[in-house]
Amino acid sequence: MTEKHALAVPAVVGVLGGGRMGAGIAHAFLLAGAKVTVVERDGQAAEAARERIERDLAKTLERGSVDGNLDEWAENLTVSLDHADFAPCELVVEAVPEVWDLKVSALQEVEGHLAETAWLATNTSSLSVDGLAEQLARPERFCGLHFFNPVPASKLVEVVNSKHTGEELQRLSVQWVEGLGKTPVVVNDAPGFASSRLGVAIALEAIRMVEEGVASPADIDNAMVLGYKFPVGPLALTDIVGLDVRLGIAEYLASELGPRFAPPQLMRDMVARGELGRKTGKGFFAYDQQ
């Protein structure tokens, strides 16, 4: 770890939720020199979270991106079942599923364990940061830090300021993202922010094209990769994100912004069949399950 990174992020960071996104966020802060505490709901989830994070650390070490060995890096990782273990954290990032009531209760629970000087962030990809802030006792110390999947490979973090976010946090959040070696994109709270709103709009149109028989998923994706220089096609990206996740975002955007975000029936049918993308081995494309 470098002195620059160690000074650019909080020294003690918490992550609520150790799924794919939470584990990636924890990995990013560990590499930046922070001590990280991940809190999960039960022992099985906690064990899985530790395995995900240590697997990402091992891959980083294999690539030679950092020095040292896995045991040395893992010393800075704590995985817990107790929200009270967030008490020493200078920053906690919430990374639980995109369900409003779950987000609110999780954030309120975490805030209750934090010092008044601590910062709190949500990794929501679409829910209202203004609305979440209004459920908290210290909304000026709360913002959105929307990381992208897979976190270790992604260079982007969307910093979402609510109308309550204080000026100090607006400045610090950009510094933290840069300290993680990623690029911040700063937006004011709006449905879907910038990234989800644009990304989902393109994905929904691609799905409609499949539904209407315009072209195959592979040809639609190739058109965007080769013609528009997308690094990955909108349908392959939907498989990476998860059709269930994107369906939830689309339903929320449709409720806020109107029928142009209404999910195609094909998307609903695929989710109902359990064809969720990479995590289930089948979406618009087929994947080997390891």
C-alpha angles and dihedrals in degrees: 000000000000129000090236093058094041090057096042098062132045113279094229119037132178128205121196107211127024101212122121094296097038092048090050092050091050090049091052094052092045090055089050090058103261128135105239132204118193118194120201134181100246143000096267093051091046092052091049091049092053091049092051094049095045090047090054091047091050091052090050090052092047090055090052092237091135136020129241132045135288095259092055093051093042090056088076092055124090122180115195145168094214123089088202088073087073090069096099094045121116090198133019122192116202114217107170125134121295097264116127099218091044092050093049096048092044094050093046091049092050094045089055090062098046130094115251088249094056125104127229129201138179126219092208113148096203116356119111111274088193090056094047091047090055090060092059134084093226106034092163088067094053133086142149121267104184108193121191130234122280090032097192092056099036118094095194133088120174110218108207118196119198121209086259099050110119123236093246092056091046088058097040096048091059090048091051093051091050089047088057088057092250134117120250122219109194120211137165116240114279132141108292091358109229104301103045093041094054096034094050093045091057093043093050092052090049090052091049089053090054090046091052093046094243093140142331120277090250093052093046091051093045090053090058096040096047100029102038101023095242108167089223131011121257093247095048088047090051088054090052094048093041127252090240091055093048091045090057091049092048092051091051093047091048090054091050104033106025142253097319085083095047108133115246116247090242089062092050091047093050092050091049089053091050093248094142101151131251096355092061097034095247137066125120085332134030123249136192111248113223 
